[in-house]
Each structure stands twice: as C-alpha cells, then as structure tokens.
C-alpha cells in the first residue's frame, strides 16, 4: 500500500492524488496540518527533510516533490499514460506543468503568504490581491497554450500530467476570488476533468484529513 503524506488543502498533494486515482492505485493518506506546522516536526522531517508535502512512501523508498512523484508514477505505472508518446508532445505537456508548478504556485503557497504577512504586514486582502496577480499572469499563458494544443483537455483529448497540475490551481484561483471569465478554455478543461471520477474523488473536501463542513 502506498502511503501519501498530505495536507488536504495542498495543491501539490492534490496533483498527486489525481494521478494516483487516474492510475487506479490504492493509497493511505497521512495528514499533516500545515496551519499548525506539523510538517516541521522532527518526526516528519525524518521523512522529508524539506518539511513539505507531499511525500510518497512505497514501502521501500520515500519520494518527495510533486512533479518527481508524478514522473515516477508515470514510469512505474505507465497505464493509463499521462504523457503522450511523441517527445515533442511530452515537452509541450511538461511546459504546461512547469507553467503551474514553477511559475504560479511557488509565489502563492502558504509559506510565502505567511512570510508576506509576518515581514510586511500584508492583510488578507493584500495577500489575495498578490495571489490573483500571479495566477492571472500564468493563466494568460496557459490559455494560449491550451488553444494551441488542447482538444478537450489541457493537451489533446485525454488527461495528462498538465491537467493534474492545472485543476488544483483553478481551485486556488477560486479561493482568492479570481474571476475566471477571461479564460474560457481553462474553465472548460477544469470542468471536463472534474466530470471524471478520478478528479472528483481527489478534491480536497473529500479527503480523510479535511476539515468538517462548516454546517456539520
């Protein structure tokens, strides 16, 4: 049984959950609440020295960094494939992945927001505006790339690693009240993905370590 070290709201973990579900792999979730710095404990840093989620334990090895985990899953469990066959097409998918995980997400994740708040006195409105700025910039480029290469999904007519990364970022955009009207292709891809059970089951609110509903 694979063991996924997680925080339910983490978009990096969300990417991995989607891929695990698409591959049809069973896994156990171990939650670490980033809001209370559970990822910084000595016990967790013995698992992942970076003190970040996700980490994936296959019983013999512990893998870290979401993209490395996604690539490992693709190499060790190639069906169904989440990368196209042609090298040039793989490069296009990896470019879409990088547009999210290298250009958008690092500027908006929780530890950056904590730093902006602590060091510069940013309130929630300022933090949300900061996030909207960088998500919008990235979405402008991704919308263009989907227009070039998409055919129902971010690349082509079936889910790839690009969709595994894009869908969590769309959720993050909603959390900071970013109006998605300027990006109809991203909206359509996101909906096509969420219509698939593998994506729907991976949503944060369905995870065992999720907060209970507000009206529970």
PDB file of C-alpha atoms in Angstrom:
ATOM      1  CA  UNK A   1       0.000   0.000   0.000  1.00  0.00           C
ATOM      2  CA  UNK A   2       1.325   3.416  -0.947  1.00  0.00           C
ATOM      3  CA  UNK A   3       1.328   5.990   1.841  1.00  0.00           C
ATOM      4  CA  UNK A   4       0.748   9.620   0.876  1.00  0.00           C
ATOM      5  CA  UNK A   5       1.848  12.251   3.380  1.00  0.00           C
ATOM      6  CA  UNK A   6      -0.631  15.020   2.821  1.00  0.00           C
ATOM      7  CA  UNK A   7      -2.366  18.191   3.797  1.00  0.00           C
ATOM      8  CA  UNK A   8      -5.875  18.165   2.398  1.00  0.00           C
ATOM      9  CA  UNK A   9      -5.783  21.714   1.008  1.00  0.00           C
ATOM     10  CA  UNK A  10      -2.314  21.445  -0.532  1.00  0.00           C
ATOM     11  CA  UNK A  11      -2.475  21.824  -4.303  1.00  0.00           C
ATOM     12  CA  UNK A  12       0.821  19.941  -4.623  1.00  0.00           C
ATOM     13  CA  UNK A  13      -0.719  16.932  -2.878  1.00  0.00           C
ATOM     14  CA  UNK A  14      -3.924  17.356  -4.893  1.00  0.00           C
ATOM     15  CA  UNK A  15      -1.872  16.855  -8.093  1.00  0.00           C
ATOM     16  CA  UNK A  16      -0.546  13.553  -6.810  1.00  0.00           C
ATOM     17  CA  UNK A  17      -3.968  12.340  -5.665  1.00  0.00           C
ATOM     18  CA  UNK A  18      -5.359  12.939  -9.146  1.00  0.00           C
ATOM     19  CA  UNK A  19      -2.559  10.930 -10.760  1.00  0.00           C
ATOM     20  CA  UNK A  20      -2.895   8.089  -8.242  1.00  0.00           C
ATOM     21  CA  UNK A  21      -6.614   7.932  -8.960  1.00  0.00           C
ATOM     22  CA  UNK A  22      -6.121   8.041 -12.730  1.00  0.00           C
ATOM     23  CA  UNK A  23      -3.639   5.188 -12.416  1.00  0.00           C
ATOM     24  CA  UNK A  24      -6.089   3.208 -10.288  1.00  0.00           C
ATOM     25  CA  UNK A  25      -3.654   2.909  -7.375  1.00  0.00           C
ATOM     26  CA  UNK A  26      -4.727   2.431  -3.763  1.00  0.00           C
ATOM     27  CA  UNK A  27      -3.051   4.588  -1.138  1.00  0.00           C
ATOM     28  CA  UNK A  28      -3.287   5.527   2.510  1.00  0.00           C
ATOM     29  CA  UNK A  29      -3.417   9.197   3.485  1.00  0.00           C
ATOM     30  CA  UNK A  30      -1.400  10.523   6.422  1.00  0.00           C
ATOM     31  CA  UNK A  31      -2.398  14.101   7.196  1.00  0.00           C
ATOM     32  CA  UNK A  32      -0.080  16.868   8.402  1.00  0.00           C
ATOM     33  CA  UNK A  33      -1.780  20.181   9.159  1.00  0.00           C
ATOM     34  CA  UNK A  34       0.356  22.930   7.635  1.00  0.00           C
ATOM     35  CA  UNK A  35      -1.552  25.590   9.578  1.00  0.00           C
ATOM     36  CA  UNK A  36      -0.061  24.295  12.822  1.00  0.00           C
ATOM     37  CA  UNK A  37       3.364  23.473  11.336  1.00  0.00           C
ATOM     38  CA  UNK A  38       3.005  19.718  11.756  1.00  0.00           C
ATOM     39  CA  UNK A  39       5.221  19.373   8.696  1.00  0.00           C
ATOM     40  CA  UNK A  40       8.077  20.980  10.647  1.00  0.00           C
ATOM     41  CA  UNK A  41       8.275  18.387  13.418  1.00  0.00           C
ATOM     42  CA  UNK A  42      11.434  16.269  13.705  1.00  0.00           C
ATOM     43  CA  UNK A  43       9.339  13.165  13.030  1.00  0.00           C
ATOM     44  CA  UNK A  44       8.115  14.478   9.696  1.00  0.00           C
ATOM     45  CA  UNK A  45      11.464  15.976   8.711  1.00  0.00           C
ATOM     46  CA  UNK A  46      12.912  12.494   9.133  1.00  0.00           C
ATOM     47  CA  UNK A  47      10.546  11.570   6.280  1.00  0.00           C
ATOM     48  CA  UNK A  48      11.019  14.705   4.174  1.00  0.00           C
ATOM     49  CA  UNK A  49      13.947  16.936   5.176  1.00  0.00           C
ATOM     50  CA  UNK A  50      12.331  19.878   3.354  1.00  0.00           C
ATOM     51  CA  UNK A  51       9.354  19.795   5.698  1.00  0.00           C
ATOM     52  CA  UNK A  52       6.968  19.948   2.740  1.00  0.00           C
ATOM     53  CA  UNK A  53       4.113  17.856   1.415  1.00  0.00           C
ATOM     54  CA  UNK A  54       3.639  15.649  -0.464  1.00  0.00           C
ATOM     55  CA  UNK A  55       5.875  12.730   0.343  1.00  0.00           C
ATOM     56  CA  UNK A  56       5.033   9.303  -1.050  1.00  0.00           C
ATOM     57  CA  UNK A  57       6.213   6.130   0.698  1.00  0.00           C
ATOM     58  CA  UNK A  58       6.076   2.985  -1.418  1.00  0.00           C
ATOM     59  CA  UNK A  59       7.397   0.749   1.373  1.00  0.00           C
ATOM     60  CA  UNK A  60      10.961   0.800   0.102  1.00  0.00           C
ATOM     61  CA  UNK A  61      11.533   4.429  -0.835  1.00  0.00           C
ATOM     62  CA  UNK A  62      10.225   7.855   0.083  1.00  0.00           C
ATOM     63  CA  UNK A  63       9.698  10.228  -2.811  1.00  0.00           C
ATOM     64  CA  UNK A  64       9.329  13.988  -2.457  1.00  0.00           C
ATOM     65  CA  UNK A  65       8.392  16.887  -4.744  1.00  0.00           C
ATOM     66  CA  UNK A  66       5.080  16.513  -6.561  1.00  0.00           C
ATOM     67  CA  UNK A  67       6.455  16.601 -10.111  1.00  0.00           C
ATOM     68  CA  UNK A  68       9.109  13.989  -9.307  1.00  0.00           C
ATOM     69  CA  UNK A  69       6.348  11.814  -7.853  1.00  0.00           C
ATOM     70  CA  UNK A  70       4.165  12.320 -10.934  1.00  0.00           C
ATOM     71  CA  UNK A  71       7.040  11.338 -13.220  1.00  0.00           C
ATOM     72  CA  UNK A  72       7.810   8.279 -11.068  1.00  0.00           C
ATOM     73  CA  UNK A  73       4.199   7.175 -11.205  1.00  0.00           C
ATOM     74  CA  UNK A  74       4.241   7.534 -14.992  1.00  0.00           C
ATOM     75  CA  UNK A  75       7.418   5.471 -15.277  1.00  0.00           C
ATOM     76  CA  UNK A  76       6.428   2.730 -12.829  1.00  0.00           C
ATOM     77  CA  UNK A  77       2.720   2.535 -13.661  1.00  0.00           C
ATOM     78  CA  UNK A  78       2.558   3.526 -17.339  1.00  0.00           C
ATOM     79  CA  UNK A  79      -1.102   2.669 -17.897  1.00  0.00           C
ATOM     80  CA  UNK A  80      -3.105   4.684 -18.466  1.00  0.00           C
ATOM     81  CA  UNK A  81      -0.418   7.034 -19.808  1.00  0.00           C
ATOM     82  CA  UNK A  82      -0.374  10.623 -18.573  1.00  0.00           C
ATOM     83  CA  UNK A  83       2.291  11.695 -21.048  1.00  0.00           C
ATOM     84  CA  UNK A  84       1.914  11.473 -24.843  1.00  0.00           C
ATOM     85  CA  UNK A  85       4.160   9.177 -26.891  1.00  0.00           C
ATOM     86  CA  UNK A  86       5.929  11.727 -29.096  1.00  0.00           C
ATOM     87  CA  UNK A  87       8.887  13.532 -27.475  1.00  0.00           C
ATOM     88  CA  UNK A  88       7.712  16.925 -28.766  1.00  0.00           C
ATOM     89  CA  UNK A  89       4.249  16.349 -27.280  1.00  0.00           C
ATOM     90  CA  UNK A  90       5.799  15.315 -23.964  1.00  0.00           C
ATOM     91  CA  UNK A  91       7.761  18.544 -23.991  1.00  0.00           C
ATOM     92  CA  UNK A  92       4.562  20.554 -24.510  1.00  0.00           C
ATOM     93  CA  UNK A  93       2.862  18.785 -21.586  1.00  0.00           C
ATOM     94  CA  UNK A  94       5.872  19.368 -19.359  1.00  0.00           C
ATOM     95  CA  UNK A  95       5.837  23.048 -20.316  1.00  0.00           C
ATOM     96  CA  UNK A  96       2.221  23.294 -19.152  1.00  0.00           C
ATOM     97  CA  UNK A  97       3.169  21.526 -15.924  1.00  0.00           C
ATOM     98  CA  UNK A  98       6.015  23.972 -15.348  1.00  0.00           C
ATOM     99  CA  UNK A  99       3.775  26.962 -16.024  1.00  0.00           C
ATOM    100  CA  UNK A 100       1.808  25.941 -12.938  1.00  0.00           C
ATOM    101  CA  UNK A 101       4.335  24.364 -10.604  1.00  0.00           C
ATOM    102  CA  UNK A 102       7.315  26.633 -11.326  1.00  0.00           C
ATOM    103  CA  UNK A 103       5.751  29.976 -12.288  1.00  0.00           C
ATOM    104  CA  UNK A 104       2.415  30.272 -10.464  1.00  0.00           C
ATOM    105  CA  UNK A 105       2.340  28.049  -7.401  1.00  0.00           C
ATOM    106  CA  UNK A 106       5.654  28.954  -5.701  1.00  0.00           C
ATOM    107  CA  UNK A 107       4.637  32.614  -5.467  1.00  0.00           C
ATOM    108  CA  UNK A 108       1.322  31.823  -3.817  1.00  0.00           C
ATOM    109  CA  UNK A 109       1.809  28.904  -1.465  1.00  0.00           C
ATOM    110  CA  UNK A 110       1.159  29.057   2.261  1.00  0.00           C
ATOM    111  CA  UNK A 111       4.710  29.662   3.440  1.00  0.00           C
ATOM    112  CA  UNK A 112       5.087  32.648   1.093  1.00  0.00           C
ATOM    113  CA  UNK A 113       1.825  34.122   2.329  1.00  0.00           C
ATOM    114  CA  UNK A 114       2.917  33.634   5.951  1.00  0.00           C
ATOM    115  CA  UNK A 115       6.159  35.470   5.184  1.00  0.00           C
ATOM    116  CA  UNK A 116       4.389  38.379   3.473  1.00  0.00           C
ATOM    117  CA  UNK A 117       2.095  38.693   6.475  1.00  0.00           C
ATOM    118  CA  UNK A 118       4.819  38.458   9.110  1.00  0.00           C
ATOM    119  CA  UNK A 119       7.511  40.567   7.439  1.00  0.00           C
ATOM    120  CA  UNK A 120       5.483  43.140   5.532  1.00  0.00           C
ATOM    121  CA  UNK A 121       2.223  43.286   7.441  1.00  0.00           C
ATOM    122  CA  UNK A 122       0.118  42.127   4.492  1.00  0.00           C
ATOM    123  CA  UNK A 123      -3.517  41.625   5.458  1.00  0.00           C
ATOM    124  CA  UNK A 124      -5.780  39.046   3.824  1.00  0.00           C
ATOM    125  CA  UNK A 125      -6.968  41.463   1.155  1.00  0.00           C
ATOM    126  CA  UNK A 126      -3.376  42.204   0.158  1.00  0.00           C
ATOM    127  CA  UNK A 127      -2.482  38.518   0.141  1.00  0.00           C
ATOM    128  CA  UNK A 128      -5.442  37.697  -2.084  1.00  0.00           C
ATOM    129  CA  UNK A 129      -4.518  40.513  -4.474  1.00  0.00           C
ATOM    130  CA  UNK A 130      -0.941  39.216  -4.602  1.00  0.00           C
ATOM    131  CA  UNK A 131      -2.163  35.723  -5.476  1.00  0.00           C
ATOM    132  CA  UNK A 132      -4.602  36.970  -8.109  1.00  0.00           C
ATOM    133  CA  UNK A 133      -1.818  38.929  -9.812  1.00  0.00           C
ATOM    134  CA  UNK A 134       0.414  35.904 -10.339  1.00  0.00           C
ATOM    135  CA  UNK A 135      -2.335  33.412 -11.109  1.00  0.00           C
ATOM    136  CA  UNK A 136      -3.784  35.728 -13.762  1.00  0.00           C
ATOM    137  CA  UNK A 137      -0.390  36.184 -15.400  1.00  0.00           C
ATOM    138  CA  UNK A 138       0.137  32.437 -15.554  1.00  0.00           C
ATOM    139  CA  UNK A 139      -3.392  31.719 -16.755  1.00  0.00           C
ATOM    140  CA  UNK A 140      -2.957  34.150 -19.654  1.00  0.00           C
ATOM    141  CA  UNK A 141      -0.112  31.987 -20.969  1.00  0.00           C
ATOM    142  CA  UNK A 142      -1.789  28.675 -20.194  1.00  0.00           C
ATOM    143  CA  UNK A 143      -4.959  29.749 -22.005  1.00  0.00           C
ATOM    144  CA  UNK A 144      -2.886  30.402 -25.111  1.00  0.00           C
ATOM    145  CA  UNK A 145      -1.113  27.044 -24.822  1.00  0.00           C
ATOM    146  CA  UNK A 146      -4.391  25.176 -24.433  1.00  0.00           C
ATOM    147  CA  UNK A 147      -5.636  26.961 -27.539  1.00  0.00           C
ATOM    148  CA  UNK A 148      -2.645  25.610 -29.440  1.00  0.00           C
ATOM    149  CA  UNK A 149      -2.533  22.074 -28.083  1.00  0.00           C
ATOM    150  CA  UNK A 150      -5.759  21.220 -26.272  1.00  0.00           C
ATOM    151  CA  UNK A 151      -8.643  19.157 -27.604  1.00  0.00           C
ATOM    152  CA  UNK A 152     -10.946  18.948 -24.616  1.00  0.00           C
ATOM    153  CA  UNK A 153      -8.141  18.724 -22.060  1.00  0.00           C
ATOM    154  CA  UNK A 154      -5.057  20.860 -21.469  1.00  0.00           C
ATOM    155  CA  UNK A 155      -3.174  18.853 -24.085  1.00  0.00           C
ATOM    156  CA  UNK A 156      -5.027  16.657 -26.512  1.00  0.00           C
ATOM    157  CA  UNK A 157      -8.213  14.716 -25.897  1.00  0.00           C
ATOM    158  CA  UNK A 158      -7.360  12.865 -22.682  1.00  0.00           C
ATOM    159  CA  UNK A 159      -5.982  13.802 -19.260  1.00  0.00           C
ATOM    160  CA  UNK A 160      -2.249  14.294 -18.870  1.00  0.00           C
ATOM    161  CA  UNK A 161       0.077  15.480 -16.149  1.00  0.00           C
ATOM    162  CA  UNK A 162      -0.818  19.008 -17.267  1.00  0.00           C
ATOM    163  CA  UNK A 163      -4.412  18.520 -16.112  1.00  0.00           C
ATOM    164  CA  UNK A 164      -3.224  17.006 -12.828  1.00  0.00           C
ATOM    165  CA  UNK A 165      -1.465  20.322 -12.150  1.00  0.00           C
ATOM    166  CA  UNK A 166      -3.956  22.762 -13.660  1.00  0.00           C
ATOM    167  CA  UNK A 167      -7.102  21.642 -11.826  1.00  0.00           C
ATOM    168  CA  UNK A 168      -5.685  22.309  -8.318  1.00  0.00           C
ATOM    169  CA  UNK A 169      -4.516  25.733  -9.475  1.00  0.00           C
ATOM    170  CA  UNK A 170      -8.009  26.602 -10.690  1.00  0.00           C
ATOM    171  CA  UNK A 171      -9.298  25.762  -7.212  1.00  0.00           C
ATOM    172  CA  UNK A 172      -6.652  28.051  -5.713  1.00  0.00           C
ATOM    173  CA  UNK A 173      -7.845  30.824  -8.015  1.00  0.00           C
ATOM    174  CA  UNK A 174     -11.343  30.442  -6.630  1.00  0.00           C
ATOM    175  CA  UNK A 175     -10.079  30.719  -3.077  1.00  0.00           C
ATOM    176  CA  UNK A 176      -8.785  34.239  -3.781  1.00  0.00           C
ATOM    177  CA  UNK A 177     -11.903  35.232  -5.750  1.00  0.00           C
ATOM    178  CA  UNK A 178     -10.217  35.450  -9.125  1.00  0.00           C
ATOM    179  CA  UNK A 179     -12.844  35.848 -11.847  1.00  0.00           C
ATOM    180  CA  UNK A 180     -12.173  33.104 -14.394  1.00  0.00           C
ATOM    181  CA  UNK A 181     -14.221  34.734 -17.170  1.00  0.00           C
ATOM    182  CA  UNK A 182     -11.115  35.765 -19.183  1.00  0.00           C
ATOM    183  CA  UNK A 183     -10.024  32.125 -19.554  1.00  0.00           C
ATOM    184  CA  UNK A 184     -12.843  30.080 -21.120  1.00  0.00           C
ATOM    185  CA  UNK A 185     -10.547  27.273 -22.247  1.00  0.00           C
ATOM    186  CA  UNK A 186      -9.179  26.793 -18.739  1.00  0.00           C
ATOM    187  CA  UNK A 187     -12.716  26.767 -17.374  1.00  0.00           C
ATOM    188  CA  UNK A 188     -13.791  24.161 -19.922  1.00  0.00           C
ATOM    189  CA  UNK A 189     -10.792  21.929 -19.229  1.00  0.00           C
ATOM    190  CA  UNK A 190     -11.350  22.194 -15.497  1.00  0.00           C
ATOM    191  CA  UNK A 191     -14.984  21.137 -15.850  1.00  0.00           C
ATOM    192  CA  UNK A 192     -14.121  18.262 -18.199  1.00  0.00           C
ATOM    193  CA  UNK A 193     -11.650  16.998 -15.617  1.00  0.00           C
ATOM    194  CA  UNK A 194     -13.978  17.336 -12.641  1.00  0.00           C
ATOM    195  CA  UNK A 195     -16.587  15.345 -14.556  1.00  0.00           C
ATOM    196  CA  UNK A 196     -14.215  12.362 -14.312  1.00  0.00           C
ATOM    197  CA  UNK A 197     -14.401  10.290 -11.094  1.00  0.00           C
ATOM    198  CA  UNK A 198     -10.618  10.265 -10.633  1.00  0.00           C
ATOM    199  CA  UNK A 199     -10.554  14.064 -10.423  1.00  0.00           C
ATOM    200  CA  UNK A 200     -13.765  14.347  -8.404  1.00  0.00           C
ATOM    201  CA  UNK A 201     -12.527  11.909  -5.727  1.00  0.00           C
ATOM    202  CA  UNK A 202      -9.258  13.830  -5.415  1.00  0.00           C
ATOM    203  CA  UNK A 203     -10.953  17.102  -4.420  1.00  0.00           C
ATOM    204  CA  UNK A 204      -9.756  18.430  -1.051  1.00  0.00           C
ATOM    205  CA  UNK A 205     -13.133  18.289   0.697  1.00  0.00           C
ATOM    206  CA  UNK A 206     -13.314  14.521   0.133  1.00  0.00           C
ATOM    207  CA  UNK A 207     -10.031  13.733   1.904  1.00  0.00           C
ATOM    208  CA  UNK A 208      -9.908  11.966   5.289  1.00  0.00           C
ATOM    209  CA  UNK A 209      -7.919  14.784   6.917  1.00  0.00           C
ATOM    210  CA  UNK A 210     -10.231  17.549   5.626  1.00  0.00           C
ATOM    211  CA  UNK A 211     -11.915  19.973   7.996  1.00  0.00           C
ATOM    212  CA  UNK A 212     -15.547  19.064   8.693  1.00  0.00           C
ATOM    213  CA  UNK A 213     -18.124  21.111   6.769  1.00  0.00           C
ATOM    214  CA  UNK A 214     -18.919  24.442   8.401  1.00  0.00           C
ATOM    215  CA  UNK A 215     -22.518  23.389   8.998  1.00  0.00           C
ATOM    216  CA  UNK A 216     -21.636  19.972  10.410  1.00  0.00           C
TER     217      UNK A 216
END
